[in-house]
Each structure stands twice: as structure tokens, then as C-alpha cells.
Short mmCIF file of C-alpha atoms and ligand atoms in Angstrom, two decimals:
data_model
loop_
_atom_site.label_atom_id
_atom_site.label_comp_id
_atom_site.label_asym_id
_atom_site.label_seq_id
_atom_site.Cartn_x
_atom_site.Cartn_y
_atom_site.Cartn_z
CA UNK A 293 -3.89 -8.26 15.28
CA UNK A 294 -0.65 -8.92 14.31
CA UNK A 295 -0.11 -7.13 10.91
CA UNK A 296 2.86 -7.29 8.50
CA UNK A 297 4.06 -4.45 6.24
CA UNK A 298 6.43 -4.83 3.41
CA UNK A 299 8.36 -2.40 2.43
CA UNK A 300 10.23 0.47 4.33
CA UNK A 301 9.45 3.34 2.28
CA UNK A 302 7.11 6.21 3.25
CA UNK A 303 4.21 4.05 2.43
CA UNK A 304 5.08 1.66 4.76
CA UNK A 305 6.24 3.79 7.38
CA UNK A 306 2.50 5.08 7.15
CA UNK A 307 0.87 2.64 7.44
CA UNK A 308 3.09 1.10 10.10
CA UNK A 309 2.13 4.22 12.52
CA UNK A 310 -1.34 4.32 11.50
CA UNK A 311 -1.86 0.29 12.07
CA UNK A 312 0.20 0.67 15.45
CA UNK A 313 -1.85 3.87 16.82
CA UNK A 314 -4.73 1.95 16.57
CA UNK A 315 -3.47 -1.01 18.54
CA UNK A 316 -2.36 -3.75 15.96
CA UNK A 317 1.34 -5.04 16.96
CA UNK A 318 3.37 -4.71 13.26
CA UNK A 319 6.54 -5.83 12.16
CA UNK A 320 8.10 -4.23 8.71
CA UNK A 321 9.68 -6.61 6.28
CA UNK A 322 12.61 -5.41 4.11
CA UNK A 323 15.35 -7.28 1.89
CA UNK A 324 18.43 -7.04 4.22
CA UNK A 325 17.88 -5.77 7.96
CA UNK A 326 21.64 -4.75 8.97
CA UNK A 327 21.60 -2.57 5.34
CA UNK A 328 18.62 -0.79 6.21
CA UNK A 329 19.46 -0.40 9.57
CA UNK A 330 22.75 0.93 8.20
CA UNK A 331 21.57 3.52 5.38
CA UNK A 332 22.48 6.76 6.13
CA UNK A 333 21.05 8.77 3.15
CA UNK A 334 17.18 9.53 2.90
CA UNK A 335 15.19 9.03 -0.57
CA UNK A 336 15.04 11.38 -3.50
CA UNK A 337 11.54 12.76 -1.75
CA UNK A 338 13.41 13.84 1.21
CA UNK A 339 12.25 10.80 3.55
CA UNK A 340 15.03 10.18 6.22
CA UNK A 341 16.63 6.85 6.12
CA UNK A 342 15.04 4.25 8.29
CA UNK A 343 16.66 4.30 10.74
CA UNK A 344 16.51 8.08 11.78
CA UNK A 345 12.25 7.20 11.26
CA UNK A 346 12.86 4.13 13.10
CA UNK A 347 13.99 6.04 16.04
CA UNK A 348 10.99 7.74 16.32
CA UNK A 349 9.24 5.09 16.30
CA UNK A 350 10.94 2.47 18.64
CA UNK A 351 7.89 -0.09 18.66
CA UNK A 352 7.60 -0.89 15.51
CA UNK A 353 10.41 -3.40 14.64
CA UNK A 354 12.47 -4.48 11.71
CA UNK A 355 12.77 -8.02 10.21
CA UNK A 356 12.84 -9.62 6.25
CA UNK A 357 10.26 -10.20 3.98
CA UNK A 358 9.90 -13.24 5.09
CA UNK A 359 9.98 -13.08 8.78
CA UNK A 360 7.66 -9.97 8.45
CA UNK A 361 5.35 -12.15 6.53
CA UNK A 362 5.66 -15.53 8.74
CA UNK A 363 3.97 -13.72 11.75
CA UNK A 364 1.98 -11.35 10.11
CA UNK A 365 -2.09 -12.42 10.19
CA UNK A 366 -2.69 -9.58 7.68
CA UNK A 367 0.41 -8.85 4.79
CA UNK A 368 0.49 -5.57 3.87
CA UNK A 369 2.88 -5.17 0.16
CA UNK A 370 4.16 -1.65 0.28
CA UNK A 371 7.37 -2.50 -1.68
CA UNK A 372 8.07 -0.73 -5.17
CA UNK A 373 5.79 -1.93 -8.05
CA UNK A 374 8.41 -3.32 -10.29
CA UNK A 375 10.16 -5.03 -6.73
CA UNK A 376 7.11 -6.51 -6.06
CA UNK A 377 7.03 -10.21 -6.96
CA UNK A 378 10.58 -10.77 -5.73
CA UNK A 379 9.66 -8.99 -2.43
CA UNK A 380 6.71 -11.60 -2.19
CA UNK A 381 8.50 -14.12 -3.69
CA UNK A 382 11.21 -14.34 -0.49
CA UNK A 383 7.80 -14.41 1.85
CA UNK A 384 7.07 -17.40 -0.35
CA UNK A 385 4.92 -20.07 1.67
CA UNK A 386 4.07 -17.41 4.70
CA UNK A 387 1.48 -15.91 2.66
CA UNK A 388 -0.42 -18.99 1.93
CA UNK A 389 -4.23 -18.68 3.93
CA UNK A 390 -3.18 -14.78 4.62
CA UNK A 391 -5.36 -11.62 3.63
CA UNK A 392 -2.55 -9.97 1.29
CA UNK A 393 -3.19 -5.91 0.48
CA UNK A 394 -1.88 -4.96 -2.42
CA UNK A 395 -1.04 -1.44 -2.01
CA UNK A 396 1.85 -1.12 -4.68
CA UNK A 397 1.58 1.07 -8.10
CA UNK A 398 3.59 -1.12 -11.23
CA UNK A 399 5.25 2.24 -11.41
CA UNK A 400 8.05 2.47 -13.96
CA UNK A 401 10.97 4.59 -13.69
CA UNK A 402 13.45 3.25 -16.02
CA UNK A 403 12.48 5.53 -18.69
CA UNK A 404 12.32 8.68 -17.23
CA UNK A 405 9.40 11.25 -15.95
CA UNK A 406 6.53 10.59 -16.26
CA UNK A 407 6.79 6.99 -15.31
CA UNK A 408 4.67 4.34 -17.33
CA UNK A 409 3.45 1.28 -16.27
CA UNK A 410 4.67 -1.55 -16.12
CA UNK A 411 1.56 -3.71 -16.38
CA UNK A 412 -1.76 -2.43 -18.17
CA UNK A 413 -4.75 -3.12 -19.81
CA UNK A 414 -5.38 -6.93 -19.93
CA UNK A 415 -3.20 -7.57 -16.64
CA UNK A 416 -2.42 -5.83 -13.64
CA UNK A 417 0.23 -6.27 -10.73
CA UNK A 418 -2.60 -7.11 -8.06
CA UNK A 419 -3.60 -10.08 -10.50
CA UNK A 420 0.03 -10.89 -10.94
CA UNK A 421 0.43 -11.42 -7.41
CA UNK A 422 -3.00 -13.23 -6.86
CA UNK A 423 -1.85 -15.91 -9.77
CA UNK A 424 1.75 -16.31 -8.22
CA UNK A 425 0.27 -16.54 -4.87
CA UNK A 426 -2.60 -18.61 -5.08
CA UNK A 427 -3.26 -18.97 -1.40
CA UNK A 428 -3.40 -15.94 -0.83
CA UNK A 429 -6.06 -13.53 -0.32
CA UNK A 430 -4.89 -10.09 -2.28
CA UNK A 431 -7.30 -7.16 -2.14
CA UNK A 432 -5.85 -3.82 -3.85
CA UNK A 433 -6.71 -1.05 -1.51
CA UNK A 434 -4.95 2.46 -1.08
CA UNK A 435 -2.87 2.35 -4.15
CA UNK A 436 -4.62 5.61 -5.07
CA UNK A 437 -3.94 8.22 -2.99
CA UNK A 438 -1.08 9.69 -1.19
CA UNK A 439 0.25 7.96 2.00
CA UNK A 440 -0.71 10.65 4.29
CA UNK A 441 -4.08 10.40 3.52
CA UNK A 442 -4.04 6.75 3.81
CA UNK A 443 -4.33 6.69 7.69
CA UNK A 444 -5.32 10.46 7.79
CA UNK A 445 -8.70 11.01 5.71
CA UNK A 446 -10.14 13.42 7.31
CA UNK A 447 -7.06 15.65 6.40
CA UNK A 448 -9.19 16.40 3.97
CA UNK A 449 -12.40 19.17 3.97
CA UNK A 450 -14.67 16.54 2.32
CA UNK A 451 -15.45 13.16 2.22
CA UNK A 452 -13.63 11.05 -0.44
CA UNK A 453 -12.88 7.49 -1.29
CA UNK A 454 -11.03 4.47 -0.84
CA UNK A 455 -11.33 1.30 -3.42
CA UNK A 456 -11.40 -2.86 -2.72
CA UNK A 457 -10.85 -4.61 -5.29
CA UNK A 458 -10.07 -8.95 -4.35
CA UNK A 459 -12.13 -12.04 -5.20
CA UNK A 460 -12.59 -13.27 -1.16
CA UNK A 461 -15.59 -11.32 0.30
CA UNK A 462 -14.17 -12.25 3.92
CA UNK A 463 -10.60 -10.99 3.20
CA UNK A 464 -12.35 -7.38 1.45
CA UNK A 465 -14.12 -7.00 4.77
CA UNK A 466 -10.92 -7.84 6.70
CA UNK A 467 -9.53 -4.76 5.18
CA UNK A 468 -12.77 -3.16 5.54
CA UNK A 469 -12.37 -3.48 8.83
CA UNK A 470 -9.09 -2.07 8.97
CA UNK A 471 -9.64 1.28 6.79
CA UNK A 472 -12.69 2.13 9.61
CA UNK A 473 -9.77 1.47 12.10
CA UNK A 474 -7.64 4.43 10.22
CA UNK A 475 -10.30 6.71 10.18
CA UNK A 476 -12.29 5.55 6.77
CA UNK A 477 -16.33 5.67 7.30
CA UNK A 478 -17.90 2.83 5.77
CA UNK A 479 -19.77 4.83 3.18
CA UNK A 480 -16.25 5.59 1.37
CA UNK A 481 -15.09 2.02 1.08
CA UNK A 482 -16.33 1.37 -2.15
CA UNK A 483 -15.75 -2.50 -3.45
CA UNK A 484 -15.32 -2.17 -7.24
CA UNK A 485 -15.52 -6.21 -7.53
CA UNK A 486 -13.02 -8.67 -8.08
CA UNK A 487 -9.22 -8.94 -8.72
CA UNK A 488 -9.36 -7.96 -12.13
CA UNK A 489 -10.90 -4.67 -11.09
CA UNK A 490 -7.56 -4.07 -9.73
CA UNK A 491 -6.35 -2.68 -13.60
CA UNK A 492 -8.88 0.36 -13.40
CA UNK A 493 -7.27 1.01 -10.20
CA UNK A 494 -3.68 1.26 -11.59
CA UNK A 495 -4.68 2.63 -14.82
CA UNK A 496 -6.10 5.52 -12.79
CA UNK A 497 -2.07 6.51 -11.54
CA UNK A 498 -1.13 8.45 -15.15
CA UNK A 499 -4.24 10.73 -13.85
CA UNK A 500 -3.10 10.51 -10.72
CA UNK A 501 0.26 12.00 -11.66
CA UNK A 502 -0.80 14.78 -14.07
CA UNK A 503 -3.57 15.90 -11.42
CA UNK A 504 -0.49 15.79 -8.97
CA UNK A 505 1.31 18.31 -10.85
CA UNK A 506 -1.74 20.32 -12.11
CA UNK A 507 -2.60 20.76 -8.52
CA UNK A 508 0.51 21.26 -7.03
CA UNK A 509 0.10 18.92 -4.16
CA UNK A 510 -0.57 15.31 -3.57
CA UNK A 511 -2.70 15.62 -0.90
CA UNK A 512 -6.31 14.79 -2.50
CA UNK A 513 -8.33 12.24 -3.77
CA UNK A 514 -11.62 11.64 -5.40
CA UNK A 515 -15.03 10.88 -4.63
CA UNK A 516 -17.91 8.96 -6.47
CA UNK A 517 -21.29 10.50 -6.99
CA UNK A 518 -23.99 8.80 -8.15
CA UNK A 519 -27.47 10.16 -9.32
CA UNK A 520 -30.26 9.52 -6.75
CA UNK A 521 -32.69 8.35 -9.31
P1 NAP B 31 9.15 2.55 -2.83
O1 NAP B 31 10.41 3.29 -2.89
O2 NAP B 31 8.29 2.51 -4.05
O3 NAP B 31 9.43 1.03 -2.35
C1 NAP B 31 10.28 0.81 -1.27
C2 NAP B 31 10.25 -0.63 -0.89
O4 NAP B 31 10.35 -1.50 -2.05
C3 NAP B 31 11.43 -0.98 0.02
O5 NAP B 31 10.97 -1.73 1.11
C4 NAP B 31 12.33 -1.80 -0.86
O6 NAP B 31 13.02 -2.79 -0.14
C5 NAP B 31 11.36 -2.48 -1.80
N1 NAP B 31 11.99 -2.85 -3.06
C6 NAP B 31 12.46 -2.01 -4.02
N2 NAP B 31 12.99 -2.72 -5.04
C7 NAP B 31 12.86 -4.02 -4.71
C8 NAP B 31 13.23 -5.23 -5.35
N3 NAP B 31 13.84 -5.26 -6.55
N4 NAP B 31 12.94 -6.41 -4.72
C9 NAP B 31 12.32 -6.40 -3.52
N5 NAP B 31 11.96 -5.28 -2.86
C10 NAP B 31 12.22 -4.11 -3.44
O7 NAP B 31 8.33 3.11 -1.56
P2 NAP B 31 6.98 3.89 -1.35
O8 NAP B 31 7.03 5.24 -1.95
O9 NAP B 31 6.72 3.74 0.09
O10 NAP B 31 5.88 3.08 -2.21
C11 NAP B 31 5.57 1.76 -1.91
C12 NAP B 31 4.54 1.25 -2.91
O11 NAP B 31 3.31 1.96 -2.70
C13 NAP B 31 4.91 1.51 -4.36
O12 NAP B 31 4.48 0.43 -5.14
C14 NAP B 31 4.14 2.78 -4.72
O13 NAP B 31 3.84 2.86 -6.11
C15 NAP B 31 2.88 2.59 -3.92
N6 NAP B 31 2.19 3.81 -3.51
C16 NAP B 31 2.91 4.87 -3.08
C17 NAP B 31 2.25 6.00 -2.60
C18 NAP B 31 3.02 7.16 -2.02
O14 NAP B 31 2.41 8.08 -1.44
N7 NAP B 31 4.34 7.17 -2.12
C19 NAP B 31 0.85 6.05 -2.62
C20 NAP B 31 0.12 4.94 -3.09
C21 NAP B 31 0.81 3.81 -3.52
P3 NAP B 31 14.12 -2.41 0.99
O15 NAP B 31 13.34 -2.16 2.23
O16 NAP B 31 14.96 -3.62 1.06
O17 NAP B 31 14.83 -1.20 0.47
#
């Protein structure tokens, strides 16, 4: 399948290796090719710039937003929460029929540590983008757990879980689909419902964060358990 992913961060980059391990051909969207291709200077988290990653990993190939999006079957948005509609926005009309996964966090930084977000409550970003993109099919998925574990979930000693939340049955088991493909078993996809579900899976980052730093890593993730009877 020909898959998508926007944004060129490390949650992109994942996902990019993990979707072209298992066989999918993907393209990466970003805002301006020759600047990416040009940055010298990795992120704050000590990610290399692209293009040191990208030499790594010479298959996977670099385009815009939109081109990314034009050939992708399946969009993937990994772009920054609060970048997220104008990233979309300049796929415009390429996402119209396509399964969209929402992967982004409306994260903001603008105020300091800990971030807040940008969108709560009655609204979320996944609904945001569902409403400005009508024909597409968004299904949040992934937005709560670290990127490594994204494509890597047995990393972990136990089993744990993975959320869908999108109102197109056909589109959740698209993704469905491509979780088991990056190692998720079928008993930890767990659909919470429809787009609007998608604010309990934001609302769950400020947890996210303090657990991050009670913890002292960011490698885990949780796991329902429901009584037997
Ligand atoms: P990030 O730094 O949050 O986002 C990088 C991407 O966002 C880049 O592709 C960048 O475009 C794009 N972008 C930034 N501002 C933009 C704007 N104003 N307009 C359009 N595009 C813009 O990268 P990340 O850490 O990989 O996270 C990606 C998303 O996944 C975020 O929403 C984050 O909250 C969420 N998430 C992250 C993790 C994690 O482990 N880090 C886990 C779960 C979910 P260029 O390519 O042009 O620079």
C-alpha cells in the first residue's frame, strides 16, 4: 500500500520505518523539501536533522504535504498539534475519499513547561480535522504513547494498548489492519467509538506527561482491564 506520512519529526520518522519494514512503499510530506533537506541542526530532543536520518534510510523519500498526500492511499498526520490544520490544509483536496490517522497531540508550547492544550473538553483536534476535512476518513490512533513503541510493542514486558477512535468502521479496520502489521495483536486495539471519542484521548496527554516524568522514561503505556463478570 502506498502510505503517506506527514510530518518529519521522530514520529514520522517512526512510523515511516515501521510502515516500510513491513512492505508498504511511503513517501513523507513536509512544508518545504530543499529546507529540510538543508537543516543541519537536530531538535531540542536530540533527533538528527533529516537529512542525516534520511541517509539511513535511503528508500523512504521526501516530498510536500501535498504531494505526500496526492499519492498516499492511507494519510498518516504526524505534524505538530498546533501545525496541524495548515499542514492538512496545503494537502487540501488529496485527502478527500482517504483513511486520514490522526496521530498528532494539540500540544501547546507557547506558554512554557508543562504544555497545555490547545483544544479540550467540548472539541478536540481529531474532530477539528474531521469537520475541515469532510471527505476524509480521520481515525485518532497512537497519539498516546511514545513513538518507539508505536511500531515496537512488544518492547514492552506486557501486553498494553492502542486506541481507535473515527466514525467509518471500514477506515478503523484499515488502521486495524495496519497496527497488526507493526506488531499490535488484535486483542489491544481497542475502538473507543466515534470521532468525538478522540477528546478522552488527548485529554489523557497532561497524565501522560506527569507519568513521563514520575517514571523517568517514556517508554510505557497502559492497559485496560475489565472484570470477567
Ligand atoms: P513535531 O515537532 O511535533 O512536528 C514536526 C512536524 O510538524 C514537521 O513535519 C513540521 O513540518 C510540522 N509542522 C510544525 N509546525 C507546522 C506548521 N505551523 N504548519 C505545518 N506544519 C508544521 O514532531 P513529533 O515529535 O514527531 O510529533 C508529531 C506529532 O505526534 C505531534 O502532534 C505530537 O504531539 C504527536 N505525538 C508525538 C509523540 C512522540 O513520541 N514524540 C507520541 C505521540 C504523539 P516540517 O517538516 O516542514 O518541519
Amino acid at each position: 500500500m502506498k502510505i503517506a506520512i506527514l510530518g518529519t519529526g521522530i514520529v514520522g520518522r517512526t512510523l515511516a520505518n515501521g510502515f516500510s519494514q513491513a512492505g508498504h512503499d511511503v513517501l513523507m510530506g513536509t512544508r518545504d523539501v530543499t529546507e529540510t533537506l538543508a537543516r543541519k541542526e537536530g531538535d531540542a530532543m536530540g533527533n538528527p536533522p533529516f537529512p542525516e536520518w534520511q541517509r539511513e534510510h535511503p528508500e523512504i523519500q521526501l516530498a510536500t504535504f501535498a504531494e505526500a498526500a496526492s499519492t498516499g492511499e492511507v494519510v498518516i498526520n504526524a505534524t505538530s498539534g498546533t501545525g496541524s490544520l495548515d499542514a492538512l490544509a496545503a494537502a487540501g483536496s488529496a485527502l478527500e475519499n482517504k483513511v486520514l490517522v490522526d496521530v498528532a497531540n494539540p500540544l501547546d508550547f507557547s506558554h512554557g513547561m508543562p504544555p497545555t492544550l490547545s483544544v479540550a473538553n467540548t472539541d478536540s483536534l481529531a474532530e477539528q480535522i474531521q469537520q475541515r476535512f469532510q471527505g476524509a476518513k480521520v481515525v485518532k490512533a497512537l497519539n498516546t504513547m511514545n513513538a518507539r513503541l508505536m511500531i515496537n510493542p512488544s518492547s514492552l514486558s506486557e501486553d498494553h494498548d492502542v486506541f481507535l477512535a473515527g466514525d467509518d468502521d471500514a477506515a478503523k479496520e484499515t488502521v486495524r489492519h495496519l497496527l497488526h502489521e507493526l506488531g499490535w495483536k488484535d486483542g489491544n486495539i481497542v475502538d473507543v467509538g466515534g470521532i468525538q471519542a478522540a477528546r478522552g484521548l488527548e485529554m489523557y496527554l497532561p497524565l501522560w506527561l506527569n507519568l513521563m516524568g514520575k517514571l523517568g522514561t517514556p517508554d510505557f503505556n497502559i492497559k485496560i482491564v475489565k472484570a470477567t463478570s
